[in-house]
mmCIF file of N, CA and C in Angstrom:
data_model
loop_
_atom_site.group_PDB
_atom_site.id
_atom_site.type_symbol
_atom_site.label_atom_id
_atom_site.label_comp_id
_atom_site.label_asym_id
_atom_site.label_seq_id
_atom_site.Cartn_x
_atom_site.Cartn_y
_atom_site.Cartn_z
ATOM 1 N N MET A 130 0.828 -1.197 0.003
ATOM 2 C CA MET A 130 -0.005 0.001 0.002
ATOM 3 C C MET A 130 0.874 1.265 -0.001
ATOM 4 N N ILE A 131 1.829 1.314 0.908
ATOM 5 C CA ILE A 131 2.712 2.482 0.986
ATOM 6 C C ILE A 131 3.557 2.559 -0.279
ATOM 7 N N CYS A 132 4.001 1.422 -0.759
ATOM 8 C CA CYS A 132 4.796 1.375 -1.981
ATOM 9 C C CYS A 132 4.002 1.926 -3.169
ATOM 10 N N LYS A 133 2.711 1.610 -3.240
ATOM 11 C CA LYS A 133 1.858 2.112 -4.323
ATOM 12 C C LYS A 133 1.723 3.640 -4.243
ATOM 13 N N MET A 134 1.560 4.151 -3.000
ATOM 14 C CA MET A 134 1.405 5.594 -2.815
ATOM 15 C C MET A 134 2.682 6.316 -3.226
ATOM 16 N N VAL A 135 3.813 5.773 -2.833
ATOM 17 C CA VAL A 135 5.109 6.395 -3.188
ATOM 18 C C VAL A 135 5.281 6.356 -4.710
ATOM 19 N N SER A 136 4.921 5.238 -5.304
ATOM 20 C CA SER A 136 5.032 5.094 -6.743
ATOM 21 C C SER A 136 4.146 6.106 -7.464
ATOM 22 N N MET A 137 2.923 6.281 -6.977
ATOM 23 C CA MET A 137 2.001 7.245 -7.600
ATOM 24 C C MET A 137 2.514 8.672 -7.419
ATOM 25 N N GLN A 138 3.064 8.989 -6.250
ATOM 26 C CA GLN A 138 3.611 10.321 -6.011
ATOM 27 C C GLN A 138 4.795 10.575 -6.937
ATOM 28 N N LEU A 139 5.620 9.564 -7.129
ATOM 29 C CA LEU A 139 6.760 9.693 -8.007
ATOM 30 C C LEU A 139 6.304 9.914 -9.449
ATOM 31 N N GLN A 140 5.302 9.178 -9.888
ATOM 32 C CA GLN A 140 4.771 9.352 -11.237
ATOM 33 C C GLN A 140 4.183 10.751 -11.415
ATOM 34 N N ASN A 141 3.456 11.226 -10.413
ATOM 35 C CA ASN A 141 2.887 12.576 -10.485
ATOM 36 C C ASN A 141 3.981 13.626 -10.573
ATOM 37 N N ALA A 142 5.044 13.446 -9.791
ATOM 38 C CA ALA A 142 6.151 14.393 -9.819
ATOM 39 C C ALA A 142 6.824 14.407 -11.185
ATOM 40 N N ILE A 143 7.007 13.241 -11.769
ATOM 41 C CA ILE A 143 7.637 13.158 -13.087
ATOM 42 C C ILE A 143 6.748 13.818 -14.137
ATOM 43 N N GLN A 144 5.436 13.565 -14.080
ATOM 44 C CA GLN A 144 4.511 14.160 -15.039
ATOM 45 C C GLN A 144 4.497 15.678 -14.920
ATOM 46 N N SER A 145 4.480 16.196 -13.697
ATOM 47 C CA SER A 145 4.441 17.640 -13.537
ATOM 48 C C SER A 145 5.750 18.270 -13.999
ATOM 49 N N ALA A 146 6.853 17.576 -13.767
ATOM 50 C CA ALA A 146 8.143 18.114 -14.214
ATOM 51 C C ALA A 146 8.207 18.135 -15.736
ATOM 52 N N THR A 147 7.738 17.088 -16.389
ATOM 53 C CA THR A 147 7.792 17.079 -17.846
ATOM 54 C C THR A 147 6.778 18.006 -18.462
ATOM 55 N N SER A 148 5.642 18.213 -17.819
ATOM 56 C CA SER A 148 4.646 19.117 -18.394
ATOM 57 C C SER A 148 5.068 20.572 -18.214
ATOM 58 N N ASN A 149 5.921 20.863 -17.241
ATOM 59 C CA ASN A 149 6.383 22.225 -17.031
ATOM 60 C C ASN A 149 7.628 22.545 -17.835
ATOM 61 N N ASP A 150 8.161 21.545 -18.546
ATOM 62 C CA ASP A 150 9.333 21.783 -19.372
ATOM 63 C C ASP A 150 9.011 22.810 -20.435
ATOM 64 N N SER A 151 9.978 23.605 -20.772
ATOM 65 C CA SER A 151 9.801 24.627 -21.783
ATOM 66 C C SER A 151 9.633 23.976 -23.152
ATOM 67 N N LYS A 152 8.732 24.526 -23.939
ATOM 68 C CA LYS A 152 8.611 24.097 -25.330
ATOM 69 C C LYS A 152 9.801 24.596 -26.111
ATOM 70 N N CYS A 153 10.542 25.475 -25.506
ATOM 71 C CA CYS A 153 11.582 26.193 -26.217
ATOM 72 C C CYS A 153 12.934 25.495 -26.118
ATOM 73 N N LYS A 154 12.942 24.190 -25.974
ATOM 74 C CA LYS A 154 14.217 23.470 -25.916
ATOM 75 C C LYS A 154 14.992 23.600 -27.200
ATOM 76 N N ASN A 155 14.305 23.648 -28.321
ATOM 77 C CA ASN A 155 14.976 23.724 -29.625
ATOM 78 C C ASN A 155 14.912 25.122 -30.235
ATOM 79 N N CYS A 156 14.714 26.125 -29.417
ATOM 80 C CA CYS A 156 14.653 27.492 -29.928
ATOM 81 C C CYS A 156 16.045 27.959 -30.343
ATOM 82 N N THR A 157 16.060 28.767 -31.387
ATOM 83 C CA THR A 157 17.315 29.383 -31.811
ATOM 84 C C THR A 157 17.611 30.575 -30.908
ATOM 85 N N LEU A 158 18.821 31.084 -31.023
ATOM 86 C CA LEU A 158 19.191 32.267 -30.243
ATOM 87 C C LEU A 158 18.333 33.463 -30.642
ATOM 88 N N GLU A 159 18.021 33.577 -31.929
ATOM 89 C CA GLU A 159 17.147 34.662 -32.389
ATOM 90 C C GLU A 159 15.782 34.566 -31.733
ATOM 91 N N GLU A 160 15.230 33.354 -31.679
ATOM 92 C CA GLU A 160 13.915 33.163 -31.068
ATOM 93 C C GLU A 160 13.952 33.489 -29.580
ATOM 94 N N LEU A 161 15.016 33.086 -28.920
ATOM 95 C CA LEU A 161 15.138 33.406 -27.490
ATOM 96 C C LEU A 161 15.227 34.918 -27.270
ATOM 97 N N ALA A 162 15.976 35.593 -28.134
ATOM 98 C CA ALA A 162 16.089 37.058 -28.019
ATOM 99 C C ALA A 162 14.732 37.724 -28.241
ATOM 100 N N ILE A 163 13.996 37.227 -29.214
ATOM 101 C CA ILE A 163 12.662 37.771 -29.494
ATOM 102 C C ILE A 163 11.738 37.544 -28.309
ATOM 103 N N ILE A 164 11.758 36.342 -27.760
ATOM 104 C CA ILE A 164 10.910 36.030 -26.597
ATOM 105 C C ILE A 164 11.222 36.951 -25.422
ATOM 106 N N GLN A 165 12.506 37.166 -25.164
ATOM 107 C CA GLN A 165 12.877 38.036 -24.048
ATOM 108 C C GLN A 165 12.374 39.456 -24.254
ATOM 109 N N GLU A 166 12.493 39.974 -25.471
ATOM 110 C CA GLU A 166 12.010 41.331 -25.757
ATOM 111 C C GLU A 166 10.490 41.405 -25.667
ATOM 112 N N LEU A 167 9.804 40.376 -26.142
ATOM 113 C CA LEU A 167 8.344 40.382 -26.079
ATOM 114 C C LEU A 167 7.850 40.316 -24.645
ATOM 115 N N LYS A 168 8.589 39.647 -23.768
ATOM 116 C CA LYS A 168 8.222 39.606 -22.351
ATOM 117 C C LYS A 168 8.414 40.976 -21.713
ATOM 118 N N LYS A 169 9.465 41.694 -22.114
ATOM 119 C CA LYS A 169 9.717 43.028 -21.580
ATOM 120 C C LYS A 169 8.647 44.008 -22.022
ATOM 121 N N ASN A 170 8.272 43.912 -23.309
ATOM 122 C CA ASN A 170 7.326 44.870 -23.879
ATOM 123 C C ASN A 170 6.392 44.155 -24.860
ATOM 124 N N PRO A 171 5.243 43.654 -24.384
ATOM 125 C CA PRO A 171 4.337 42.911 -25.256
ATOM 126 C C PRO A 171 3.734 43.750 -26.392
ATOM 127 N N ALA A 172 3.742 45.067 -26.273
ATOM 128 C CA ALA A 172 3.165 45.924 -27.302
ATOM 129 C C ALA A 172 4.203 46.395 -28.322
ATOM 130 N N ILE A 173 5.398 45.838 -28.287
ATOM 131 C CA ILE A 173 6.480 46.267 -29.176
ATOM 132 C C ILE A 173 6.130 45.989 -30.637
ATOM 133 N N MET A 174 6.539 46.925 -31.515
ATOM 134 C CA MET A 174 6.328 46.741 -32.936
ATOM 135 C C MET A 174 7.524 45.979 -33.509
ATOM 136 N N GLN A 175 7.314 45.358 -34.654
ATOM 137 C CA GLN A 175 8.369 44.527 -35.223
ATOM 138 C C GLN A 175 9.634 45.319 -35.554
ATOM 139 N N ARG A 176 9.489 46.538 -36.012
ATOM 140 C CA ARG A 176 10.686 47.327 -36.331
ATOM 141 C C ARG A 176 11.444 47.706 -35.064
ATOM 142 N N GLU A 177 10.726 47.965 -33.958
ATOM 143 C CA GLU A 177 11.390 48.222 -32.683
ATOM 144 C C GLU A 177 12.076 46.961 -32.179
ATOM 145 N N LEU A 178 11.411 45.843 -32.374
ATOM 146 C CA LEU A 178 11.972 44.550 -31.980
ATOM 147 C C LEU A 178 13.255 44.272 -32.769
ATOM 148 N N ALA A 179 13.218 44.553 -34.053
ATOM 149 C CA ALA A 179 14.391 44.359 -34.905
ATOM 150 C C ALA A 179 15.570 45.189 -34.416
ATOM 151 N N SER A 180 15.284 46.435 -34.083
ATOM 152 C CA SER A 180 16.334 47.317 -33.567
ATOM 153 C C SER A 180 16.872 46.822 -32.230
ATOM 154 N N ALA A 181 15.990 46.332 -31.378
ATOM 155 C CA ALA A 181 16.404 45.876 -30.039
ATOM 156 C C ALA A 181 17.305 44.647 -30.099
ATOM 157 N N ILE A 182 17.050 43.765 -31.060
ATOM 158 C CA ILE A 182 17.872 42.548 -31.122
ATOM 159 C C ILE A 182 18.941 42.588 -32.198
ATOM 160 N N GLY A 183 18.988 43.698 -32.940
ATOM 161 C CA GLY A 183 20.054 43.869 -33.938
ATOM 162 C C GLY A 183 19.863 43.055 -35.200
ATOM 163 N N LYS A 184 18.620 42.830 -35.601
ATOM 164 C CA LYS A 184 18.326 42.092 -36.826
ATOM 165 C C LYS A 184 17.485 42.974 -37.742
ATOM 166 N N SER A 185 17.338 42.539 -38.980
ATOM 167 C CA SER A 185 16.523 43.318 -39.922
ATOM 168 C C SER A 185 15.044 43.114 -39.620
ATOM 169 N N GLY A 186 14.242 44.043 -40.093
ATOM 170 C CA GLY A 186 12.800 43.933 -39.918
ATOM 171 C C GLY A 186 12.242 42.707 -40.596
ATOM 172 N N ARG A 187 12.781 42.363 -41.755
ATOM 173 C CA ARG A 187 12.320 41.177 -42.493
ATOM 174 C C ARG A 187 12.632 39.891 -41.711
ATOM 175 N N THR A 188 13.807 39.836 -41.080
ATOM 176 C CA THR A 188 14.167 38.662 -40.286
ATOM 177 C C THR A 188 13.216 38.511 -39.115
ATOM 178 N N VAL A 189 12.896 39.609 -38.458
ATOM 179 C CA VAL A 189 11.974 39.561 -37.311
ATOM 180 C C VAL A 189 10.597 39.109 -37.773
ATOM 181 N N LYS A 190 10.133 39.637 -38.893
ATOM 182 C CA LYS A 190 8.821 39.227 -39.406
ATOM 183 C C LYS A 190 8.800 37.732 -39.697
ATOM 184 N N THR A 191 9.828 37.246 -40.357
ATOM 185 C CA THR A 191 9.912 35.810 -40.681
ATOM 186 C C THR A 191 9.938 34.969 -39.412
ATOM 187 N N ARG A 192 10.764 35.372 -38.439
ATOM 188 C CA ARG A 192 10.884 34.595 -37.201
ATOM 189 C C ARG A 192 9.590 34.606 -36.382
ATOM 190 N N THR A 193 8.909 35.747 -36.329
ATOM 191 C CA THR A 193 7.675 35.802 -35.555
ATOM 192 C C THR A 193 6.588 34.927 -36.187
ATOM 193 N N VAL A 194 6.539 34.888 -37.511
ATOM 194 C CA VAL A 194 5.579 34.014 -38.182
ATOM 195 C C VAL A 194 5.904 32.553 -37.875
ATOM 196 N N GLU A 195 7.178 32.203 -37.959
ATOM 197 C CA GLU A 195 7.598 30.823 -37.643
ATOM 198 C C GLU A 195 7.269 30.472 -36.191
ATOM 199 N N MET A 196 7.506 31.415 -35.298
ATOM 200 C CA MET A 196 7.256 31.179 -33.869
ATOM 201 C C MET A 196 5.770 31.018 -33.591
ATOM 202 N N GLN A 197 4.932 31.754 -34.320
ATOM 203 C CA GLN A 197 3.489 31.588 -34.172
ATOM 204 C C GLN A 197 3.057 30.202 -34.657
ATOM 205 N N GLU A 198 3.650 29.744 -35.753
ATOM 206 C CA GLU A 198 3.328 28.426 -36.281
ATOM 207 C C GLU A 198 3.767 27.316 -35.320
ATOM 208 N N LYS A 199 4.885 27.536 -34.617
ATOM 209 C CA LYS A 199 5.389 26.564 -33.632
ATOM 210 C C LYS A 199 4.580 26.597 -32.337
ATOM 211 N N GLY A 200 3.783 27.645 -32.142
ATOM 212 C CA GLY A 200 3.001 27.771 -30.915
ATOM 213 C C GLY A 200 3.783 28.385 -29.761
ATOM 214 N N LEU A 201 4.815 29.156 -30.073
ATOM 215 C CA LEU A 201 5.628 29.803 -29.047
ATOM 216 C C LEU A 201 5.044 31.148 -28.641
ATOM 217 N N ILE A 202 4.457 31.865 -29.601
ATOM 218 C CA ILE A 202 3.882 33.184 -29.343
ATOM 219 C C ILE A 202 2.581 33.315 -30.126
ATOM 220 N N ILE A 203 1.759 34.284 -29.705
ATOM 221 C CA ILE A 203 0.571 34.641 -30.470
ATOM 222 C C ILE A 203 0.417 36.165 -30.424
ATOM 223 N N ARG A 204 -0.305 36.685 -31.392
ATOM 224 C CA ARG A 204 -0.626 38.107 -31.440
ATOM 225 C C ARG A 204 -2.086 38.248 -31.061
ATOM 226 N N GLU A 205 -2.374 39.026 -30.029
ATOM 227 C CA GLU A 205 -3.749 39.226 -29.570
ATOM 228 C C GLU A 205 -4.220 40.619 -29.959
ATOM 229 N N ASN A 206 -5.475 40.728 -30.307
ATOM 230 C CA ASN A 206 -6.151 41.998 -30.588
ATOM 231 C C ASN A 206 -5.662 42.709 -31.847
ATOM 232 N N GLY A 207 -5.252 41.971 -32.831
ATOM 233 C CA GLY A 207 -4.958 42.557 -34.128
ATOM 234 C C GLY A 207 -3.579 43.128 -34.300
ATOM 235 N N LYS A 208 -3.337 43.629 -35.510
ATOM 236 C CA LYS A 208 -2.009 44.112 -35.873
ATOM 237 C C LYS A 208 -1.699 45.490 -35.279
ATOM 238 N N ARG A 209 -2.646 46.382 -35.362
ATOM 239 C CA ARG A 209 -2.367 47.764 -35.000
ATOM 240 C C ARG A 209 -2.327 47.996 -33.482
ATOM 241 N N ASN A 210 -3.317 47.526 -32.776
ATOM 242 C CA ASN A 210 -3.384 47.779 -31.331
ATOM 243 C C ASN A 210 -3.147 46.509 -30.514
ATOM 244 N N GLY A 211 -2.552 45.528 -31.124
ATOM 245 C CA GLY A 211 -2.386 44.247 -30.462
ATOM 246 C C GLY A 211 -1.180 44.170 -29.554
ATOM 247 N N LYS A 212 -1.092 43.038 -28.894
ATOM 248 C CA LYS A 212 0.039 42.745 -28.008
ATOM 249 C C LYS A 212 0.481 41.325 -28.281
ATOM 250 N N TRP A 213 1.746 41.078 -28.070
ATOM 251 C CA TRP A 213 2.295 39.736 -28.203
ATOM 252 C C TRP A 213 2.112 38.986 -26.890
ATOM 253 N N LYS A 214 1.794 37.735 -26.993
ATOM 254 C CA LYS A 214 1.698 36.889 -25.811
ATOM 255 C C LYS A 214 2.664 35.718 -25.973
ATOM 256 N N VAL A 215 3.572 35.573 -25.026
ATOM 257 C CA VAL A 215 4.538 34.482 -25.050
ATOM 258 C C VAL A 215 3.916 33.280 -24.381
ATOM 259 N N LEU A 216 3.926 32.142 -25.070
ATOM 260 C CA LEU A 216 3.260 30.942 -24.578
ATOM 261 C C LEU A 216 4.213 29.954 -23.910
ATOM 262 N N VAL A 217 5.504 30.274 -23.883
ATOM 263 C CA VAL A 217 6.495 29.360 -23.305
ATOM 264 C C VAL A 217 7.331 30.088 -22.257
ATOM 265 N N GLU A 218 7.911 29.302 -21.397
ATOM 266 C CA GLU A 218 8.879 29.839 -20.441
ATOM 267 C C GLU A 218 10.276 29.564 -20.995
ATOM 268 N N VAL A 219 11.161 30.475 -20.748
ATOM 269 C CA VAL A 219 12.520 30.313 -21.261
ATOM 270 C C VAL A 219 13.400 29.711 -20.186
#
């Protein structure tokens, strides 16, 4: 009985640890830089983001689209008045 309880607690601990793992294990350095900037300022525009991380505006646009497809970030409330939401922990 006690052995079963310990086993179940261990399984629960393992499941919670794996479910809390970052989706961003395979993120590139560019993606990590973008995520950090989006956490600092969710309302940042792509050209400001490009300037902050030292990349071109086109690179930032491409990376943000890829990151949205991967499920790392989303854009809420549209293009003009929207905000970025980061869906992963770094």
